[in-house]
Amino acid sequence: MLNLVLFGPPGAGKGTQSEKLIRKYNLVHLSTGDLLRSQIAAGTELGLRAKQLMDNGLLVPDEVVIGMIESKLQENQSAPGFIFDGFPRTVNQAIALDQLLDQHQTRITVMVALVVDSEELTRRLLLRGQTSGRPDDQNEELIRRRVQEYNDKTAPVADYYNQQQKYVAIDGIGSIEDIFQTICQKIEESVVR
Ligand code: B4P
């Protein structure tokens, strides 16, 4: 079973690369950002609470996203593997994910981190904001707050996987296809390890 964590700051290319990876490896895509946005679109109580935080560039509470992932793992018990996109975003989420996967007799194969500098992240997200309609992509100050939130709370997750010798960093600047090829190469190296 291949279980991949795709990691990186907002705008690093996680969602973009996930779309290509799920086709190639036939994985179930679990994006906590997408799951939260569908709760917002459905107008649920959870969505209303999440929207206030997301629109301000802040992370939603760990228990909310862990609960969403837990039910998706339960719903997809016969999946050939998962791609975790935008999750885990805190060390507590990473610990919870290991425990959940353990209950399903599986574990993370590799965490691939996309490295992109903050100027390029801001440029990409402002560009996406012109068409995405996402409030969190609309202004530079908000994007900088998201990057700050990443540096404070999410970056330490890399150490967590590094200690398990599962962390691989790759350059997230370049063509989408070239980056995809590099990710595939790293996945295949991890699978044979
Ligand atoms: P996410 O939905 O995960 O959003 P993201 O980080 O903005 O997106 P991503 O990194 O996937 O975007 P991509 O680079 O593909 O999270 C949104 C919010 O939800 C968070 O801020 C938080 O509030 C909340 N949330 C989600 N998960 C959570 C969790 N686990 N815990 C707590 N809160 C959580 O795309 C960016 C743009 O770059 C695109 O326009 C794309 O076309 C472009 N691009 C991609 N690759 C490129 C390349 N190589 N060159 C040029 N442009 C490129």
PDB file of C-alpha atoms and ligand atoms in Angstrom:
ATOM      1  CA  MET A   1       0.000   0.000   0.000  1.00  0.00           C
ATOM      2  CA  LEU A   2       1.334   3.435  -0.962  1.00  0.00           C
ATOM      3  CA  ASN A   3       0.506   6.240   1.471  1.00  0.00           C
ATOM      4  CA  LEU A   4       1.970   9.580   0.507  1.00  0.00           C
ATOM      5  CA  VAL A   5       2.031  12.854   2.433  1.00  0.00           C
ATOM      6  CA  LEU A   6       2.400  15.814   0.097  1.00  0.00           C
ATOM      7  CA  PHE A   7       3.787  18.674   2.132  1.00  0.00           C
ATOM      8  CA  GLY A   8       4.657  22.325   1.627  1.00  0.00           C
ATOM      9  CA  PRO A   9       3.543  25.891   2.287  1.00  0.00           C
ATOM     10  CA  PRO A  10       0.318  27.320   0.819  1.00  0.00           C
ATOM     11  CA  GLY A  11       0.724  27.588  -2.937  1.00  0.00           C
ATOM     12  CA  ALA A  12       3.641  25.140  -3.126  1.00  0.00           C
ATOM     13  CA  GLY A  13       1.775  22.925  -5.612  1.00  0.00           C
ATOM     14  CA  LYS A  14       0.284  20.244  -3.353  1.00  0.00           C
ATOM     15  CA  GLY A  15      -3.183  20.305  -4.917  1.00  0.00           C
ATOM     16  CA  THR A  16      -1.739  20.639  -8.425  1.00  0.00           C
ATOM     17  CA  GLN A  17       0.597  17.649  -8.058  1.00  0.00           C
ATOM     18  CA  SER A  18      -2.020  15.576  -6.192  1.00  0.00           C
ATOM     19  CA  GLU A  19      -4.288  15.603  -9.244  1.00  0.00           C
ATOM     20  CA  LYS A  20      -1.529  14.047 -11.357  1.00  0.00           C
ATOM     21  CA  LEU A  21      -0.402  11.576  -8.674  1.00  0.00           C
ATOM     22  CA  ILE A  22      -3.856  10.137  -8.003  1.00  0.00           C
ATOM     23  CA  ARG A  23      -4.214   9.322 -11.706  1.00  0.00           C
ATOM     24  CA  LYS A  24      -0.816   7.673 -11.971  1.00  0.00           C
ATOM     25  CA  TYR A  25      -0.932   5.633  -8.753  1.00  0.00           C
ATOM     26  CA  ASN A  26      -4.710   5.159  -8.423  1.00  0.00           C
ATOM     27  CA  LEU A  27      -4.704   6.648  -4.914  1.00  0.00           C
ATOM     28  CA  VAL A  28      -7.595   8.083  -2.919  1.00  0.00           C
ATOM     29  CA  HIS A  29      -7.060  11.845  -2.579  1.00  0.00           C
ATOM     30  CA  LEU A  30      -7.630  13.245   0.909  1.00  0.00           C
ATOM     31  CA  SER A  31      -7.276  17.024   0.871  1.00  0.00           C
ATOM     32  CA  THR A  32      -8.352  18.610   4.153  1.00  0.00           C
ATOM     33  CA  GLY A  33      -8.598  21.993   2.354  1.00  0.00           C
ATOM     34  CA  ASP A  34     -11.073  20.501  -0.172  1.00  0.00           C
ATOM     35  CA  LEU A  35     -12.999  18.678   2.566  1.00  0.00           C
ATOM     36  CA  LEU A  36     -13.324  21.906   4.560  1.00  0.00           C
ATOM     37  CA  ARG A  37     -14.380  23.899   1.482  1.00  0.00           C
ATOM     38  CA  SER A  38     -17.109  21.345   0.751  1.00  0.00           C
ATOM     39  CA  GLN A  39     -18.395  21.748   4.320  1.00  0.00           C
ATOM     40  CA  ILE A  40     -18.465  25.519   3.747  1.00  0.00           C
ATOM     41  CA  ALA A  41     -20.330  25.069   0.449  1.00  0.00           C
ATOM     42  CA  ALA A  42     -22.862  22.796   2.173  1.00  0.00           C
ATOM     43  CA  GLY A  43     -23.387  25.428   4.891  1.00  0.00           C
ATOM     44  CA  THR A  44     -22.820  22.988   7.772  1.00  0.00           C
ATOM     45  CA  GLU A  45     -22.066  24.189  11.286  1.00  0.00           C
ATOM     46  CA  LEU A  46     -18.521  22.828  10.947  1.00  0.00           C
ATOM     47  CA  GLY A  47     -18.162  24.709   7.644  1.00  0.00           C
ATOM     48  CA  LEU A  48     -19.328  27.970   9.179  1.00  0.00           C
ATOM     49  CA  ARG A  49     -16.770  27.678  11.986  1.00  0.00           C
ATOM     50  CA  ALA A  50     -13.984  26.674   9.596  1.00  0.00           C
ATOM     51  CA  LYS A  51     -14.740  29.530   7.196  1.00  0.00           C
ATOM     52  CA  GLN A  52     -14.045  32.189   9.826  1.00  0.00           C
ATOM     53  CA  LEU A  53     -10.591  30.731  10.447  1.00  0.00           C
ATOM     54  CA  MET A  54      -9.718  29.939   6.819  1.00  0.00           C
ATOM     55  CA  ASP A  55     -10.761  33.389   5.588  1.00  0.00           C
ATOM     56  CA  ASN A  56      -8.309  34.818   8.115  1.00  0.00           C
ATOM     57  CA  GLY A  57      -5.431  32.578   7.066  1.00  0.00           C
ATOM     58  CA  LEU A  58      -5.549  30.490  10.261  1.00  0.00           C
ATOM     59  CA  LEU A  59      -5.546  26.726  10.743  1.00  0.00           C
ATOM     60  CA  VAL A  60      -8.758  25.044  11.878  1.00  0.00           C
ATOM     61  CA  PRO A  61      -8.573  23.021  15.150  1.00  0.00           C
ATOM     62  CA  ASP A  62      -6.770  19.671  15.021  1.00  0.00           C
ATOM     63  CA  GLU A  63      -9.766  17.644  16.246  1.00  0.00           C
ATOM     64  CA  VAL A  64     -11.898  18.889  13.333  1.00  0.00           C
ATOM     65  CA  VAL A  65      -9.492  17.801  10.582  1.00  0.00           C
ATOM     66  CA  ILE A  66      -8.471  14.586  12.359  1.00  0.00           C
ATOM     67  CA  GLY A  67     -12.162  13.620  12.626  1.00  0.00           C
ATOM     68  CA  MET A  68     -12.656  14.252   8.897  1.00  0.00           C
ATOM     69  CA  ILE A  69      -9.645  12.101   7.984  1.00  0.00           C
ATOM     70  CA  GLU A  70     -10.752   9.337  10.347  1.00  0.00           C
ATOM     71  CA  SER A  71     -14.135   9.040   8.656  1.00  0.00           C
ATOM     72  CA  LYS A  72     -12.597   9.102   5.155  1.00  0.00           C
ATOM     73  CA  LEU A  73     -10.207   6.265   6.082  1.00  0.00           C
ATOM     74  CA  GLN A  74     -13.190   4.322   7.390  1.00  0.00           C
ATOM     75  CA  GLU A  75     -15.146   4.910   4.158  1.00  0.00           C
ATOM     76  CA  ASN A  76     -12.245   3.787   1.926  1.00  0.00           C
ATOM     77  CA  GLN A  77     -11.068   0.578   3.581  1.00  0.00           C
ATOM     78  CA  SER A  78     -10.297  -1.184   0.300  1.00  0.00           C
ATOM     79  CA  ALA A  79      -8.322   1.714  -1.230  1.00  0.00           C
ATOM     80  CA  PRO A  80      -4.921   0.807  -2.755  1.00  0.00           C
ATOM     81  CA  GLY A  81      -3.418   3.804  -0.936  1.00  0.00           C
ATOM     82  CA  PHE A  82      -3.909   7.440  -0.016  1.00  0.00           C
ATOM     83  CA  ILE A  83      -2.455  10.796  -0.828  1.00  0.00           C
ATOM     84  CA  PHE A  84      -2.676  13.167   2.101  1.00  0.00           C
ATOM     85  CA  ASP A  85      -2.711  16.707   0.700  1.00  0.00           C
ATOM     86  CA  GLY A  86      -2.481  19.551   3.213  1.00  0.00           C
ATOM     87  CA  PHE A  87      -2.625  17.101   6.110  1.00  0.00           C
ATOM     88  CA  PRO A  88      -0.962  16.737   8.593  1.00  0.00           C
ATOM     89  CA  ARG A  89      -0.391  20.437   9.230  1.00  0.00           C
ATOM     90  CA  THR A  90       0.622  20.181  12.918  1.00  0.00           C
ATOM     91  CA  VAL A  91       2.700  17.650  14.855  1.00  0.00           C
ATOM     92  CA  ASN A  92      -0.463  16.584  16.732  1.00  0.00           C
ATOM     93  CA  GLN A  93      -2.145  15.820  13.408  1.00  0.00           C
ATOM     94  CA  ALA A  94       0.914  13.783  12.332  1.00  0.00           C
ATOM     95  CA  ILE A  95       0.806  11.726  15.546  1.00  0.00           C
ATOM     96  CA  ALA A  96      -2.951  11.151  15.119  1.00  0.00           C
ATOM     97  CA  LEU A  97      -2.452  10.070  11.502  1.00  0.00           C
ATOM     98  CA  ASP A  98       0.151   7.481  12.504  1.00  0.00           C
ATOM     99  CA  GLN A  99      -2.269   6.109  15.113  1.00  0.00           C
ATOM    100  CA  LEU A 100      -5.172   5.972  12.643  1.00  0.00           C
ATOM    101  CA  LEU A 101      -3.094   4.228   9.983  1.00  0.00           C
ATOM    102  CA  ASP A 102      -1.851   1.784  12.592  1.00  0.00           C
ATOM    103  CA  GLN A 103      -5.480   0.834  13.324  1.00  0.00           C
ATOM    104  CA  HIS A 104      -5.842   0.074   9.594  1.00  0.00           C
ATOM    105  CA  GLN A 105      -2.584  -2.000   9.610  1.00  0.00           C
ATOM    106  CA  THR A 106      -0.769   0.424   7.334  1.00  0.00           C
ATOM    107  CA  ARG A 107       1.602   3.413   7.561  1.00  0.00           C
ATOM    108  CA  ILE A 108       3.054   6.398   5.709  1.00  0.00           C
ATOM    109  CA  THR A 109       5.451   5.381   2.927  1.00  0.00           C
ATOM    110  CA  VAL A 110       7.046   8.784   2.331  1.00  0.00           C
ATOM    111  CA  MET A 111       6.498  12.489   2.881  1.00  0.00           C
ATOM    112  CA  VAL A 112       7.427  14.617  -0.123  1.00  0.00           C
ATOM    113  CA  ALA A 113       7.968  18.304   0.711  1.00  0.00           C
ATOM    114  CA  LEU A 114       7.758  20.921  -2.042  1.00  0.00           C
ATOM    115  CA  VAL A 115      10.190  23.763  -1.337  1.00  0.00           C
ATOM    116  CA  VAL A 116       9.151  27.193  -2.688  1.00  0.00           C
ATOM    117  CA  ASP A 117      10.223  30.658  -1.472  1.00  0.00           C
ATOM    118  CA  SER A 118       7.653  33.073  -0.056  1.00  0.00           C
ATOM    119  CA  GLU A 119       7.855  35.576  -2.952  1.00  0.00           C
ATOM    120  CA  GLU A 120       6.897  32.854  -5.447  1.00  0.00           C
ATOM    121  CA  LEU A 121       4.129  31.567  -3.126  1.00  0.00           C
ATOM    122  CA  THR A 122       2.625  35.054  -2.919  1.00  0.00           C
ATOM    123  CA  ARG A 123       2.798  35.474  -6.675  1.00  0.00           C
ATOM    124  CA  ARG A 124       1.080  32.133  -7.354  1.00  0.00           C
ATOM    125  CA  LEU A 125      -1.677  32.597  -4.792  1.00  0.00           C
ATOM    126  CA  LEU A 126      -2.522  36.162  -5.889  1.00  0.00           C
ATOM    127  CA  LEU A 127      -2.711  34.843  -9.451  1.00  0.00           C
ATOM    128  CA  ARG A 128      -5.017  31.999  -8.388  1.00  0.00           C
ATOM    129  CA  GLY A 129      -7.069  34.533  -6.403  1.00  0.00           C
ATOM    130  CA  GLN A 130      -7.988  36.314  -9.644  1.00  0.00           C
ATOM    131  CA  THR A 131     -10.095  33.317 -10.692  1.00  0.00           C
ATOM    132  CA  SER A 132     -10.532  30.952  -7.702  1.00  0.00           C
ATOM    133  CA  GLY A 133     -12.953  33.080  -5.729  1.00  0.00           C
ATOM    134  CA  ARG A 134     -11.137  31.875  -2.609  1.00  0.00           C
ATOM    135  CA  PRO A 135     -11.157  34.650   0.020  1.00  0.00           C
ATOM    136  CA  ASP A 136      -7.815  33.381   1.417  1.00  0.00           C
ATOM    137  CA  ASP A 137      -6.081  34.043  -1.956  1.00  0.00           C
ATOM    138  CA  GLN A 138      -7.297  37.627  -2.290  1.00  0.00           C
ATOM    139  CA  ASN A 139      -4.716  39.811  -0.608  1.00  0.00           C
ATOM    140  CA  GLU A 140      -1.023  39.835   0.114  1.00  0.00           C
ATOM    141  CA  GLU A 141      -1.325  40.429   3.849  1.00  0.00           C
ATOM    142  CA  LEU A 142      -3.569  37.398   4.261  1.00  0.00           C
ATOM    143  CA  ILE A 143      -1.246  35.232   2.179  1.00  0.00           C
ATOM    144  CA  ARG A 144       1.711  36.317   4.346  1.00  0.00           C
ATOM    145  CA  ARG A 145      -0.297  35.347   7.431  1.00  0.00           C
ATOM    146  CA  ARG A 146      -0.910  31.870   5.937  1.00  0.00           C
ATOM    147  CA  VAL A 147       2.813  31.492   5.271  1.00  0.00           C
ATOM    148  CA  GLN A 148       3.552  32.646   8.847  1.00  0.00           C
ATOM    149  CA  GLU A 149       1.054  30.093  10.203  1.00  0.00           C
ATOM    150  CA  TYR A 150       2.841  27.460   8.101  1.00  0.00           C
ATOM    151  CA  ASN A 151       6.270  28.485   9.455  1.00  0.00           C
ATOM    152  CA  ASP A 152       5.036  28.487  13.078  1.00  0.00           C
ATOM    153  CA  LYS A 153       2.843  25.367  13.171  1.00  0.00           C
ATOM    154  CA  THR A 154       3.362  23.258  10.068  1.00  0.00           C
ATOM    155  CA  ALA A 155       7.099  23.389   9.314  1.00  0.00           C
ATOM    156  CA  PRO A 156       7.899  21.287  12.482  1.00  0.00           C
ATOM    157  CA  VAL A 157       5.945  18.394  10.908  1.00  0.00           C
ATOM    158  CA  ALA A 158       8.922  17.929   8.545  1.00  0.00           C
ATOM    159  CA  ASP A 159      11.158  17.055  11.540  1.00  0.00           C
ATOM    160  CA  TYR A 160       8.606  14.502  12.694  1.00  0.00           C
ATOM    161  CA  TYR A 161       8.902  12.598   9.393  1.00  0.00           C
ATOM    162  CA  ASN A 162      12.641  13.216   9.165  1.00  0.00           C
ATOM    163  CA  GLN A 163      13.070  11.371  12.470  1.00  0.00           C
ATOM    164  CA  GLN A 164      11.277   8.426  10.862  1.00  0.00           C
ATOM    165  CA  GLN A 165      13.541   8.741   7.782  1.00  0.00           C
ATOM    166  CA  LYS A 166      10.523   9.387   5.585  1.00  0.00           C
ATOM    167  CA  TYR A 167      11.176  13.031   4.680  1.00  0.00           C
ATOM    168  CA  VAL A 168      12.200  13.934   1.120  1.00  0.00           C
ATOM    169  CA  ALA A 169      12.486  17.588   0.026  1.00  0.00           C
ATOM    170  CA  ILE A 170      12.298  18.608  -3.603  1.00  0.00           C
ATOM    171  CA  ASP A 171      12.485  21.923  -5.449  1.00  0.00           C
ATOM    172  CA  GLY A 172       8.916  23.115  -6.073  1.00  0.00           C
ATOM    173  CA  ILE A 173       9.985  25.728  -8.615  1.00  0.00           C
ATOM    174  CA  GLY A 174      10.005  24.668 -12.252  1.00  0.00           C
ATOM    175  CA  SER A 175       7.494  23.201 -14.672  1.00  0.00           C
ATOM    176  CA  ILE A 176       4.570  21.232 -13.202  1.00  0.00           C
ATOM    177  CA  GLU A 177       5.571  18.228 -15.344  1.00  0.00           C
ATOM    178  CA  ASP A 178       9.254  18.273 -14.254  1.00  0.00           C
ATOM    179  CA  ILE A 179       8.251  18.504 -10.595  1.00  0.00           C
ATOM    180  CA  PHE A 180       5.786  15.644 -11.096  1.00  0.00           C
ATOM    181  CA  GLN A 181       8.537  13.454 -12.599  1.00  0.00           C
ATOM    182  CA  THR A 182      10.828  14.179  -9.638  1.00  0.00           C
ATOM    183  CA  ILE A 183       8.072  13.305  -7.151  1.00  0.00           C
ATOM    184  CA  CYS A 184       7.388  10.004  -8.975  1.00  0.00           C
ATOM    185  CA  GLN A 185      11.106   9.156  -8.872  1.00  0.00           C
ATOM    186  CA  LYS A 186      11.228   9.807  -5.107  1.00  0.00           C
ATOM    187  CA  ILE A 187       8.104   7.715  -4.537  1.00  0.00           C
ATOM    188  CA  GLU A 188       9.526   4.804  -6.490  1.00  0.00           C
ATOM    189  CA  GLU A 189      12.836   5.005  -4.575  1.00  0.00           C
ATOM    190  CA  SER A 190      10.892   4.904  -1.285  1.00  0.00           C
ATOM    191  CA  VAL A 191       8.770   1.946  -2.318  1.00  0.00           C
ATOM    192  CA  VAL A 192      11.813  -0.239  -3.072  1.00  0.00           C
ATOM    193  CA  ARG A 193      13.677   0.844   0.075  1.00  0.00           C
TER     194      ARG A 193
HETATM  195  P1  B4P B   1      -5.364  24.080   1.268  1.00  0.00           P
HETATM  196  O1  B4P B   1      -6.597  23.831   0.526  1.00  0.00           O
HETATM  197  O2  B4P B   1      -4.529  22.912   1.650  1.00  0.00           O
HETATM  198  O3  B4P B   1      -4.678  25.124   0.350  1.00  0.00           O
HETATM  199  P2  B4P B   1      -3.298  25.646  -0.149  1.00  0.00           P
HETATM  200  O4  B4P B   1      -2.227  25.354   0.849  1.00  0.00           O
HETATM  201  O5  B4P B   1      -3.587  27.049  -0.517  1.00  0.00           O
HETATM  202  O6  B4P B   1      -3.081  24.933  -1.511  1.00  0.00           O
HETATM  203  P3  B4P B   1      -2.046  24.171  -2.343  1.00  0.00           P
HETATM  204  O7  B4P B   1      -0.652  24.237  -1.796  1.00  0.00           O
HETATM  205  O8  B4P B   1      -2.634  22.811  -2.536  1.00  0.00           O
HETATM  206  O9  B4P B   1      -2.199  24.978  -3.706  1.00  0.00           O
HETATM  207  P4  B4P B   1      -1.359  24.704  -5.028  1.00  0.00           P
HETATM  208  O10 B4P B   1       0.027  24.982  -4.594  1.00  0.00           O
HETATM  209  O11 B4P B   1      -1.662  23.436  -5.683  1.00  0.00           O
HETATM  210  O12 B4P B   1      -5.654  24.889   2.639  1.00  0.00           O
HETATM  211  C1  B4P B   1      -6.490  26.024   2.728  1.00  0.00           C
HETATM  212  C2  B4P B   1      -6.804  26.365   4.180  1.00  0.00           C
HETATM  213  O13 B4P B   1      -7.584  25.301   4.784  1.00  0.00           O
HETATM  214  C3  B4P B   1      -5.625  26.523   5.129  1.00  0.00           C
HETATM  215  O14 B4P B   1      -5.064  27.822   5.075  1.00  0.00           O
HETATM  216  C4  B4P B   1      -6.300  26.217   6.500  1.00  0.00           C
HETATM  217  O15 B4P B   1      -7.028  27.340   6.973  1.00  0.00           O
HETATM  218  C5  B4P B   1      -7.286  25.128   6.167  1.00  0.00           C
HETATM  219  N1  B4P B   1      -6.734  23.763   6.376  1.00  0.00           N
HETATM  220  C6  B4P B   1      -6.532  22.834   5.384  1.00  0.00           C
HETATM  221  N2  B4P B   1      -6.001  21.707   5.887  1.00  0.00           N
HETATM  222  C7  B4P B   1      -5.853  21.916   7.225  1.00  0.00           C
HETATM  223  C8  B4P B   1      -5.330  21.119   8.287  1.00  0.00           C
HETATM  224  N3  B4P B   1      -4.836  19.897   8.072  1.00  0.00           N
HETATM  225  N4  B4P B   1      -5.303  21.652   9.544  1.00  0.00           N
HETATM  226  C9  B4P B   1      -5.798  22.871   9.774  1.00  0.00           C
HETATM  227  N5  B4P B   1      -6.293  23.684   8.812  1.00  0.00           N
HETATM  228  C10 B4P B   1      -6.341  23.211   7.544  1.00  0.00           C
HETATM  229  O16 B4P B   1      -1.782  25.842  -6.012  1.00  0.00           O
HETATM  230  C11 B4P B   1      -1.402  27.200  -5.889  1.00  0.00           C
HETATM  231  C12 B4P B   1      -1.291  27.859  -7.248  1.00  0.00           C
HETATM  232  O17 B4P B   1       0.032  27.646  -7.755  1.00  0.00           O
HETATM  233  C13 B4P B   1      -2.241  27.310  -8.304  1.00  0.00           C
HETATM  234  O18 B4P B   1      -2.828  28.378  -8.986  1.00  0.00           O
HETATM  235  C14 B4P B   1      -1.340  26.487  -9.238  1.00  0.00           C
HETATM  236  O19 B4P B   1      -1.769  26.511 -10.568  1.00  0.00           O
HETATM  237  C15 B4P B   1      -0.004  27.193  -9.094  1.00  0.00           C
HETATM  238  N6  B4P B   1       1.129  26.287  -9.297  1.00  0.00           N
HETATM  239  C16 B4P B   1       1.242  25.034  -8.820  1.00  0.00           C
HETATM  240  N7  B4P B   1       2.426  24.495  -9.193  1.00  0.00           N
HETATM  241  C17 B4P B   1       3.089  25.478  -9.910  1.00  0.00           C
HETATM  242  C18 B4P B   1       4.358  25.547 -10.579  1.00  0.00           C
HETATM  243  N8  B4P B   1       5.194  24.518 -10.572  1.00  0.00           N
HETATM  244  N9  B4P B   1       4.689  26.699 -11.185  1.00  0.00           N
HETATM  245  C19 B4P B   1       3.832  27.749 -11.204  1.00  0.00           C
HETATM  246  N10 B4P B   1       2.614  27.753 -10.605  1.00  0.00           N
HETATM  247  C20 B4P B   1       2.247  26.616  -9.973  1.00  0.00           C
END
